[in-house]
Coordinates of C-alpha atoms in Angstrom, one line a residue:
Chain A
X1 CA -7.1 -33.9 -10.4
X2 CA -4.3 -32.5 -8.4
X3 CA -5.7 -33.0 -4.7
X4 CA -4.6 -36.2 -2.9
X5 CA -6.8 -38.9 -2.0
X6 CA -6.3 -38.9 1.6
X7 CA -7.2 -35.2 2.0
X8 CA -11.0 -34.8 1.5
X9 CA -12.0 -31.2 0.6
X10 CA -14.1 -30.9 3.8
X11 CA -10.9 -31.5 6.0
X12 CA -8.9 -28.9 4.0
X13 CA -11.5 -26.4 4.5
X14 CA -11.6 -26.5 8.2
X15 CA -7.7 -27.2 8.7
X16 CA -6.0 -24.5 10.6
X17 CA -3.2 -22.6 8.6
X18 CA -0.5 -23.9 11.0
X19 CA -1.7 -27.5 10.2
X20 CA -1.8 -26.9 6.6
X21 CA 1.7 -25.6 6.7
X22 CA 2.8 -28.7 8.5
X23 CA 1.1 -30.9 5.9
X24 CA 2.8 -29.0 3.2
X25 CA 6.2 -29.2 5.1
X26 CA 5.7 -32.8 5.4
X27 CA 5.4 -33.5 2.0
X28 CA 1.9 -32.9 0.7
X29 CA 1.9 -31.2 -2.8
X30 CA -1.4 -29.8 -3.8
X31 CA -2.9 -26.4 -5.0
X32 CA -4.3 -24.5 -2.0
X33 CA -7.6 -23.1 -3.3
X34 CA -10.4 -24.2 -0.7
X35 CA -7.8 -24.6 2.0
X36 CA -8.3 -23.1 5.5
X37 CA -11.6 -21.0 4.8
X38 CA -11.4 -17.7 6.3
X39 CA -7.6 -17.3 6.3
X40 CA -5.8 -15.4 3.8
X41 CA -3.4 -16.9 1.2
X42 CA -0.3 -15.3 -0.2
X43 CA 2.0 -15.3 -3.1
X44 CA 5.9 -15.4 -2.3
X45 CA 8.6 -13.8 -4.2
X46 CA 12.0 -13.7 -2.6
X47 CA 14.9 -11.5 -4.3
X48 CA 18.2 -10.6 -3.2
X49 CA 18.5 -7.5 -1.1
X50 CA 20.0 -5.6 -4.1
X51 CA 16.8 -5.8 -5.6
X52 CA 14.4 -5.4 -2.5
X53 CA 13.7 -1.6 -3.2
X54 CA 12.8 -1.9 -6.8
X55 CA 10.5 -5.0 -6.1
X56 CA 8.7 -3.2 -3.2
X57 CA 8.5 -0.1 -5.4
X58 CA 7.1 -2.2 -8.3
X59 CA 4.4 -3.6 -5.9
X60 CA 3.7 0.1 -4.8
X61 CA 3.1 1.1 -8.3
X62 CA 1.0 -1.8 -9.2
X63 CA -1.2 -2.3 -6.2
X64 CA -4.0 -4.3 -7.9
X65 CA -1.7 -7.0 -9.0
X66 CA 1.0 -6.8 -6.0
X67 CA -0.7 -6.0 -2.9
X68 CA 2.1 -6.4 -0.1
X69 CA 0.6 -8.2 3.0
X70 CA 4.1 -8.5 4.5
X71 CA 7.9 -8.4 4.1
X72 CA 10.4 -10.6 5.6
X73 CA 13.8 -8.8 5.8
X74 CA 17.0 -10.3 4.7
X75 CA 17.7 -13.3 6.5
X76 CA 14.3 -13.9 8.1
X77 CA 12.3 -17.0 7.3
X78 CA 9.3 -16.5 9.4
X79 CA 7.0 -13.8 10.6
X80 CA 3.7 -13.2 12.4
X81 CA 1.9 -14.2 9.2
X82 CA 3.4 -17.7 9.5
X83 CA 3.8 -18.1 13.2
X84 CA 6.2 -20.9 14.0
X85 CA 6.6 -21.6 10.1
X86 CA 9.4 -21.4 7.7
X87 CA 8.9 -19.7 4.6
X88 CA 11.5 -22.1 2.9
X89 CA 9.4 -25.3 3.5
X90 CA 5.8 -24.3 4.2
X91 CA 4.6 -23.7 0.8
X92 CA 3.6 -27.0 -1.3
X93 CA 5.6 -26.1 -4.3
X94 CA 8.1 -23.4 -5.2
X95 CA 9.5 -22.1 -8.4
X96 CA 13.3 -21.1 -8.7
X97 CA 14.4 -18.6 -11.3
X98 CA 18.1 -18.1 -12.5
X99 CA 18.6 -15.2 -14.6
X100 CA 15.0 -14.9 -15.3
X101 CA 14.6 -18.6 -16.5
X102 CA 12.6 -21.1 -14.5
X103 CA 15.0 -23.7 -13.4
X104 CA 13.3 -25.9 -10.8
X105 CA 9.9 -26.4 -9.1
X106 CA 11.1 -28.1 -5.7
X107 CA 8.9 -28.8 -2.6
X108 CA 11.3 -26.7 -0.4
X109 CA 14.1 -24.3 -1.1
X110 CA 16.5 -24.9 1.8
X111 CA 19.2 -25.7 -0.5
X112 CA 18.8 -22.5 -2.7
X113 CA 18.3 -20.2 0.3
X114 CA 20.6 -17.1 0.8
X115 CA 21.0 -14.9 3.8
X116 CA 20.3 -12.0 1.5
X117 CA 17.0 -12.9 0.3
X118 CA 14.1 -10.4 1.1
X119 CA 10.8 -12.3 1.0
X120 CA 7.6 -10.4 -0.1
X121 CA 4.2 -11.9 0.7
X122 CA 1.6 -10.6 -1.7
X123 CA -2.2 -11.1 -1.5
X124 CA -4.0 -13.8 -3.4
X125 CA -7.4 -13.8 -4.9
X126 CA -7.9 -17.3 -3.2
X127 CA -8.6 -15.1 -0.1
X128 CA -11.8 -13.8 -1.6
X129 CA -13.0 -17.1 -2.9
X130 CA -14.5 -18.2 0.5
X131 CA -16.5 -15.0 0.3
X132 CA -17.8 -15.8 -3.2
X133 CA -18.7 -19.3 -2.1
X134 CA -20.5 -17.9 1.0
X135 CA -22.6 -15.9 -1.2
X136 CA -23.3 -18.9 -3.4
X137 CA -21.4 -17.5 -6.4
X138 CA -19.7 -20.7 -8.0
X139 CA -15.9 -21.0 -8.4
X140 CA -15.3 -23.1 -11.2
X141 CA -11.9 -24.5 -10.5
X142 CA -12.8 -25.6 -6.9
X143 CA -15.8 -27.3 -8.3
X144 CA -13.8 -28.8 -11.0
X145 CA -10.8 -29.5 -8.4
X146 CA -8.0 -28.0 -10.5
X147 CA -5.7 -25.0 -10.2
X148 CA -7.0 -21.8 -11.2
X149 CA -6.2 -20.8 -14.7
X150 CA -3.7 -17.7 -15.1
X151 CA -2.9 -15.8 -18.1
X152 CA -0.1 -13.5 -19.2
X153 CA -2.0 -10.4 -20.8
X154 CA -0.8 -7.6 -23.2
X155 CA -1.5 -5.0 -20.5
X156 CA 2.0 -3.6 -19.2
X157 CA 2.7 -3.1 -15.4
X158 CA 4.1 0.1 -14.5
X159 CA 8.1 -0.4 -14.3
X160 CA 10.2 0.2 -11.2
X161 CA 13.8 0.2 -11.6
X162 CA 14.8 -3.2 -13.3
X163 CA 11.3 -4.6 -12.9
X164 CA 8.7 -4.5 -15.8
X165 CA 6.7 -6.9 -17.5
X166 CA 3.0 -7.7 -18.3
X167 CA 0.0 -8.0 -15.9
X168 CA -0.9 -11.5 -15.1
X169 CA -4.4 -12.3 -14.2
X170 CA -6.5 -15.1 -13.0
X171 CA -9.8 -16.1 -14.6
X172 CA -13.0 -17.3 -13.2
X173 CA -16.1 -17.8 -15.0
X174 CA -19.0 -16.5 -13.5
X175 CA -22.9 -17.0 -14.4
X176 CA -23.8 -13.8 -16.1
X177 CA -26.6 -13.1 -13.3
X178 CA -24.0 -13.1 -10.7
X179 CA -21.1 -11.2 -12.2
X180 CA -22.3 -7.8 -10.6
X181 CA -22.4 -9.8 -7.3
X182 CA -18.7 -10.9 -7.9
X183 CA -17.8 -7.5 -8.5
X184 CA -19.3 -6.1 -5.4
X185 CA -18.2 -8.9 -3.1
X186 CA -14.5 -9.0 -4.5
X187 CA -14.3 -5.3 -4.4
X188 CA -14.5 -5.3 -0.5
X189 CA -11.1 -7.0 -0.5
X190 CA -8.7 -4.4 -2.2
X191 CA -5.6 -5.9 -0.4
X192 CA -6.1 -9.3 -2.2
X193 CA -6.6 -7.9 -5.8
X194 CA -10.1 -6.4 -5.1
X195 CA -12.6 -5.8 -7.8
X196 CA -11.9 -7.5 -11.4
X197 CA -9.6 -5.7 -13.8
X198 CA -11.5 -6.9 -16.8
X199 CA -15.0 -8.6 -17.5
X200 CA -15.5 -10.7 -20.6
X201 CA -13.5 -10.2 -24.0
X202 CA -10.4 -12.1 -23.3
X203 CA -8.9 -11.0 -26.6
X204 CA -8.7 -7.4 -25.4
X205 CA -6.2 -8.5 -22.8
X206 CA -4.3 -10.2 -25.5
X207 CA -5.3 -13.8 -24.6
X208 CA -6.1 -15.8 -27.6
X209 CA -7.5 -19.0 -26.1
X210 CA -8.8 -19.4 -22.7
X211 CA -8.3 -23.1 -23.0
X212 CA -4.3 -22.7 -22.8
X213 CA -3.5 -20.8 -19.6
X214 CA 0.1 -19.6 -19.1
X215 CA -0.1 -21.0 -15.3
X216 CA -2.6 -23.3 -13.7
X217 CA -5.2 -25.6 -15.5
X218 CA -7.7 -24.9 -17.9
X219 CA -11.4 -24.9 -16.6
X220 CA -14.7 -25.5 -18.3
X221 CA -16.8 -22.6 -18.9
X222 CA -20.6 -23.0 -18.7
X223 CA -22.8 -21.7 -21.5
X224 CA -24.4 -19.3 -19.2
X225 CA -20.9 -17.9 -17.8
X226 CA -18.6 -15.2 -18.9
X227 CA -14.9 -15.0 -18.2
X228 CA -14.0 -12.4 -15.3
X229 CA -10.3 -11.5 -14.8
X230 CA -8.7 -10.4 -11.5
X231 CA -5.1 -9.1 -11.2
X232 CA -2.8 -12.0 -10.0
X233 CA 0.1 -12.2 -7.6
X234 CA 2.0 -14.2 -10.3
X235 CA 2.5 -10.8 -11.9
X236 CA 5.9 -10.2 -10.0
X237 CA 7.1 -13.6 -11.1
X238 CA 6.5 -12.3 -14.7
X239 CA 8.5 -9.3 -13.9
X240 CA 11.3 -11.4 -12.6
X241 CA 11.3 -13.5 -15.8
X242 CA 11.2 -10.1 -18.0
X243 CA 14.1 -8.7 -15.9
X244 CA 16.4 -11.5 -15.6
X245 CA 16.9 -11.1 -12.0
X246 CA 20.1 -13.4 -11.0
X247 CA 18.0 -15.3 -8.4
X248 CA 14.3 -15.3 -7.3
X249 CA 12.3 -17.7 -5.5
X250 CA 8.5 -18.0 -5.7
X251 CA 5.7 -20.3 -4.8
X252 CA 4.3 -22.3 -7.9
X253 CA 1.4 -20.7 -9.1
X254 CA -1.8 -22.0 -7.2
X255 CA 0.4 -23.5 -4.6
X256 CA 0.3 -20.7 -1.9
X257 CA 1.5 -19.8 1.6
X258 CA -1.5 -20.0 3.9
X259 CA -1.1 -17.3 6.4
X260 CA -2.5 -16.8 9.7
X261 CA -4.2 -13.5 9.0
X262 CA -7.9 -13.8 8.6
X263 CA -9.6 -12.6 5.4
X264 CA -11.8 -10.5 7.5
X265 CA -8.6 -8.5 8.3
X266 CA -8.4 -7.5 4.5
X267 CA -12.2 -6.7 4.1
X268 CA -13.3 -3.1 3.9
X269 CA -16.7 -1.9 5.0
Chain K
X1 CA -2.2 34.2 11.3
X2 CA 0.1 32.7 8.6
X3 CA -1.7 33.4 5.5
X4 CA -0.5 36.4 3.5
X5 CA -2.6 39.3 2.8
X6 CA -2.6 39.0 -1.0
X7 CA -4.0 35.7 -1.0
X8 CA -7.6 35.7 0.1
X9 CA -8.9 32.1 1.0
X10 CA -11.4 32.1 -1.8
X11 CA -8.6 32.5 -4.5
X12 CA -6.6 29.7 -2.7
X13 CA -9.6 27.3 -2.8
X14 CA -10.0 27.5 -6.4
X15 CA -6.4 27.9 -7.5
X16 CA -5.1 25.1 -9.9
X17 CA -2.3 22.8 -8.3
X18 CA 0.1 24.1 -11.1
X19 CA -0.6 27.7 -10.1
X20 CA -0.1 27.1 -6.3
X21 CA 3.1 25.3 -7.0
X22 CA 4.3 28.2 -9.1
X23 CA 3.3 30.6 -6.3
X24 CA 5.3 28.7 -3.8
X25 CA 8.2 28.3 -6.2
X26 CA 8.1 32.2 -6.5
X27 CA 8.2 32.8 -2.8
X28 CA 4.9 32.5 -1.2
X29 CA 5.3 30.8 2.2
X30 CA 2.0 29.7 3.7
X31 CA 0.6 26.6 5.3
X32 CA -1.5 24.8 2.4
X33 CA -4.7 23.9 4.3
X34 CA -7.6 25.0 2.1
X35 CA -5.6 25.3 -1.1
X36 CA -6.8 23.9 -4.4
X37 CA -10.1 22.2 -3.1
X38 CA -10.5 18.7 -4.6
X39 CA -6.8 18.1 -5.2
X40 CA -4.7 15.8 -2.9
X41 CA -1.9 17.3 -0.8
X42 CA 1.1 15.4 0.0
X43 CA 4.0 15.0 2.5
X44 CA 7.6 14.9 1.4
X45 CA 10.4 12.7 2.6
X46 CA 13.5 12.3 0.8
X47 CA 16.3 9.9 2.0
X48 CA 19.5 8.6 0.4
X49 CA 19.1 5.5 -1.7
X50 CA 20.8 3.6 0.8
X51 CA 17.7 4.1 3.0
X52 CA 15.1 4.0 0.3
X53 CA 14.0 0.2 0.8
X54 CA 13.9 0.6 4.6
X55 CA 11.7 3.8 4.3
X56 CA 9.3 2.1 1.6
X57 CA 9.2 -0.8 4.0
X58 CA 8.5 1.4 7.0
X59 CA 5.7 2.9 5.0
X60 CA 4.2 -0.5 4.2
X61 CA 4.3 -1.5 7.7
X62 CA 2.6 1.8 9.0
X63 CA 0.1 2.5 6.4
X64 CA -2.3 4.6 8.5
X65 CA 0.4 7.2 9.1
X66 CA 2.5 6.7 5.8
X67 CA 0.3 5.9 3.0
X68 CA 2.6 6.2 -0.3
X69 CA 1.0 8.2 -3.2
X70 CA 4.2 8.0 -5.2
X71 CA 8.0 7.6 -5.3
X72 CA 10.4 9.7 -7.2
X73 CA 13.5 7.4 -7.9
X74 CA 17.1 8.5 -7.2
X75 CA 17.8 11.6 -9.3
X76 CA 14.2 12.3 -10.3
X77 CA 12.9 15.8 -9.4
X78 CA 9.4 15.4 -11.0
X79 CA 6.7 13.1 -11.7
X80 CA 3.1 12.8 -12.8
X81 CA 2.0 14.0 -9.5
X82 CA 3.7 17.5 -10.1
X83 CA 3.5 17.8 -13.8
X84 CA 6.1 20.3 -15.0
X85 CA 7.1 20.8 -11.4
X86 CA 10.2 20.6 -9.2
X87 CA 10.2 18.8 -5.9
X88 CA 13.0 20.9 -4.7
X89 CA 11.3 24.2 -5.1
X90 CA 7.4 23.6 -5.2
X91 CA 6.7 23.2 -1.7
X92 CA 6.4 26.5 0.4
X93 CA 8.7 25.4 3.1
X94 CA 11.1 22.5 3.8
X95 CA 13.0 20.9 6.5
X96 CA 16.5 19.9 6.5
X97 CA 17.6 17.0 8.8
X98 CA 21.3 16.1 9.3
X99 CA 22.0 13.0 11.4
X100 CA 18.3 13.2 12.8
X101 CA 18.7 17.0 13.8
X102 CA 16.7 19.6 12.1
X103 CA 19.1 21.9 10.7
X104 CA 17.3 24.4 8.4
X105 CA 13.9 25.4 7.2
X106 CA 14.4 26.6 3.8
X107 CA 12.1 27.6 1.0
X108 CA 13.7 25.6 -1.5
X109 CA 16.3 22.8 -1.2
X110 CA 18.3 23.3 -4.5
X111 CA 21.6 23.8 -2.7
X112 CA 21.1 20.6 -0.4
X113 CA 19.9 18.3 -3.2
X114 CA 21.9 15.2 -3.8
X115 CA 21.4 12.7 -6.9
X116 CA 21.1 9.8 -4.7
X117 CA 18.0 11.3 -3.0
X118 CA 14.8 9.2 -3.3
X119 CA 11.6 11.3 -2.7
X120 CA 8.4 9.7 -1.0
X121 CA 5.2 11.4 -1.4
X122 CA 3.0 10.4 1.4
X123 CA -0.8 11.0 1.7
X124 CA -2.0 14.2 3.7
X125 CA -5.0 14.5 5.9
X126 CA -5.5 17.9 4.3
X127 CA -7.0 15.8 1.5
X128 CA -10.1 14.8 3.1
X129 CA -10.8 18.3 4.7
X130 CA -12.7 19.5 1.4
X131 CA -14.9 16.4 2.0
X132 CA -15.6 17.5 5.8
X133 CA -16.4 21.0 4.8
X134 CA -18.5 19.8 1.8
X135 CA -20.6 18.0 4.6
X136 CA -20.5 20.9 6.8
X137 CA -18.3 19.5 9.5
X138 CA -16.2 22.3 10.6
X139 CA -12.4 22.3 10.3
X140 CA -11.2 24.5 13.2
X141 CA -7.7 25.3 11.9
X142 CA -9.0 26.6 8.5
X143 CA -11.5 28.5 10.4
X144 CA -9.0 30.0 12.7
X145 CA -6.6 30.3 9.8
X146 CA -3.6 28.7 11.5
X147 CA -1.6 25.6 10.7
X148 CA -3.3 22.2 12.0
X149 CA -1.9 21.1 15.4
X150 CA 0.2 17.8 15.3
X151 CA 1.5 15.8 18.3
X152 CA 4.1 13.1 18.9
X153 CA 2.1 10.3 20.8
X154 CA 3.4 7.6 23.0
X155 CA 2.2 4.9 20.5
X156 CA 5.2 3.3 18.8
X157 CA 5.2 2.8 14.8
X158 CA 6.3 -0.7 13.6
X159 CA 10.1 -0.5 13.0
X160 CA 11.7 -1.3 9.5
X161 CA 15.5 -1.6 9.3
X162 CA 17.0 1.6 10.9
X163 CA 13.5 3.4 11.0
X164 CA 11.5 3.6 14.1
X165 CA 9.8 6.3 16.3
X166 CA 6.5 7.4 17.5
X167 CA 3.3 7.8 15.7
X168 CA 2.6 11.4 14.9
X169 CA -1.0 12.6 14.9
X170 CA -3.0 15.7 13.7
X171 CA -5.8 16.7 15.7
X172 CA -9.2 18.4 14.6
X173 CA -11.7 19.3 17.4
X174 CA -15.2 18.2 16.2
X175 CA -18.7 19.0 17.4
X176 CA -19.7 15.7 19.5
X177 CA -22.7 15.5 17.4
X178 CA -20.6 15.1 14.0
X179 CA -17.9 12.9 15.3
X180 CA -19.6 9.8 13.9
X181 CA -19.9 11.9 10.5
X182 CA -16.2 12.9 10.6
X183 CA -15.3 9.2 11.0
X184 CA -17.6 7.9 8.1
X185 CA -16.5 10.7 5.7
X186 CA -12.6 10.3 6.4
X187 CA -12.9 6.5 6.3
X188 CA -13.6 6.7 2.7
X189 CA -10.1 8.1 2.2
X190 CA -7.7 5.2 3.5
X191 CA -4.9 6.6 1.1
X192 CA -4.8 9.7 2.9
X193 CA -4.9 8.5 6.5
X194 CA -8.4 7.4 6.6
X195 CA -10.6 7.1 9.5
X196 CA -9.2 8.6 13.0
X197 CA -6.9 6.5 15.1
X198 CA -8.1 7.9 18.3
X199 CA -11.1 10.0 19.6
X200 CA -11.0 12.1 22.8
X201 CA -8.7 11.2 25.8
X202 CA -5.5 12.9 24.6
X203 CA -3.7 11.5 27.7
X204 CA -4.0 7.9 26.3
X205 CA -1.9 8.9 23.5
X206 CA 0.7 10.5 25.9
X207 CA -0.5 14.0 25.0
X208 CA -0.2 16.2 28.1
X209 CA -1.2 19.3 26.6
X210 CA -3.3 20.0 23.6
X211 CA -2.4 23.7 23.7
X212 CA 1.3 22.8 23.0
X213 CA 1.5 20.9 19.7
X214 CA 4.8 19.4 18.7
X215 CA 4.3 20.8 15.2
X216 CA 1.8 23.4 13.7
X217 CA -0.3 25.8 16.0
X218 CA -2.7 25.2 18.7
X219 CA -6.3 25.8 18.0
X220 CA -9.2 26.7 20.2
X221 CA -11.6 23.9 21.1
X222 CA -15.1 25.0 21.4
X223 CA -17.0 23.7 24.4
X224 CA -19.2 21.4 22.4
X225 CA -16.2 19.7 20.5
X226 CA -13.9 16.9 21.5
X227 CA -10.4 16.3 20.1
X228 CA -10.2 13.7 17.1
X229 CA -6.8 12.4 16.0
X230 CA -5.7 11.4 12.7
X231 CA -2.5 9.5 11.8
X232 CA -0.2 12.1 10.2
X233 CA 2.4 12.1 7.5
X234 CA 4.9 13.6 9.8
X235 CA 5.4 10.3 11.4
X236 CA 8.3 9.5 8.9
X237 CA 10.0 12.7 9.9
X238 CA 9.9 11.6 13.6
X239 CA 11.5 8.3 12.4
X240 CA 14.2 10.3 10.7
X241 CA 14.8 12.2 13.7
X242 CA 15.0 9.0 15.8
X243 CA 17.1 7.2 13.6
X244 CA 19.7 9.7 12.9
X245 CA 19.7 9.3 9.0
X246 CA 22.5 11.3 7.8
X247 CA 20.6 13.4 5.4
X248 CA 16.6 13.8 5.0
X249 CA 14.7 16.6 3.3
X250 CA 11.2 17.0 4.2
X251 CA 8.2 19.4 3.9
X252 CA 7.7 21.8 7.0
X253 CA 4.7 20.3 8.8
X254 CA 1.5 22.0 7.2
X255 CA 3.5 23.3 4.2
X256 CA 2.6 20.6 1.7
X257 CA 3.1 19.7 -1.8
X258 CA 0.0 20.2 -3.7
X259 CA -0.3 17.5 -6.2
X260 CA -2.4 17.0 -9.5
X261 CA -4.0 14.0 -8.3
X262 CA -7.8 14.5 -7.4
X263 CA -9.2 13.7 -4.0
X264 CA -11.6 11.5 -5.6
X265 CA -9.1 9.2 -7.0
X266 CA -8.4 8.2 -3.4
X267 CA -11.8 8.0 -2.3
X268 CA -13.3 4.2 -1.7
X269 CA -17.1 3.5 -2.6

């Protein structure tokens, strides 16, 4: 329901990361699941330099939800993860937080940018979805053409300085006879959230209704499937909201940075 | 040559981490290889808070040499990795750097401590030596009862802010028919340097003479063995020396913090 009519899935899948970033820079606004198969997608969180140590420490202490793929130091807007790109324009949709409150969801952040912003690129579970599909494990939100559902949980993160807040998870319903495969396959990608943090029993995570995600869209869950939860790179956004950081710039959940890094680079033997 | 007569190896191996830290706090000064089998050992690097983000970023960008096991925030002298302990006294020997120069090697740092010091605990390859021994792969410096030899290389690290410098490696001679096993076994421990960075050919690392290590002691290399090199947690000390940080406190190479974390916690499947 969110993909544009002029970008058929097949073309998205085979697009290069540079071409995808150019398309988003040029105005295409879609969730990025299924784009550029084989290339790693990343969450963005940019905070003022005064908060940078605490955010990097928060990531170090919560590695399942915040695996750091790269850091753009204060003033930098590009890196080898987005060669020739610009972190301020190359994501389809952003979120701006002032004092912890979501204030805007623009498609670029050129007018909000400050020279003291440090940008953290954090692994995204979209990265391992190609591996699930290659192994014929279905990915419901891609099949249903919606954004992945994400939920705030009742599980606290490990605080770091001024940052704390709940673990955020993404959910994929997996056929019961493929759940073990999904664990095995995603465990090979510890840098992009790795194995699930929780399988079944959403109530135990404090999730009252799977049909009402906190971020993204609900998905239909087939009768033979159970909900499987992975740590999500939106977790640091929840920490920003909880901590009231004066300014933070993030991607809109599901609308990721597509990097030049290959998924395979994050796969362990 | 550096172990004390009143601490036979068997007693060291089975000692608890808390007892080992108490012994070091009480004045025992020995390299820690072989101590407390099954528990992770750690490198220390403490820098002023003004340098903390750049040091954590340096670690993030050089994960093979600087795998972060924990961070004690400014003012903290203990953590769950050394329960009931004190980072200023529980390491057998320290190194103090002023403006990048080594100025002292005391057995505690109580008089040098500052409230703004942030302590980084970095994984140590001593952690996987127990796994090598369990698999009958010999560890020469333990057999010869000396400190592990470490070398500055000609391989640069990835800089972060004011930190840059050479990769430092530890070297273990391994029988040629066990090198593949040593790779396989240590690769299971990515948080404590993991697989070797280099096998054979010390000249290609810029090491002119294996008999003259930059840190630690030389070891005898049996005719059937070849030198195998692992990334070493002394690397950030080399970065401190190269960058001229006004103050830094580190462990003396080979004289590690013994933590309460089990080696198994850092083992991947």
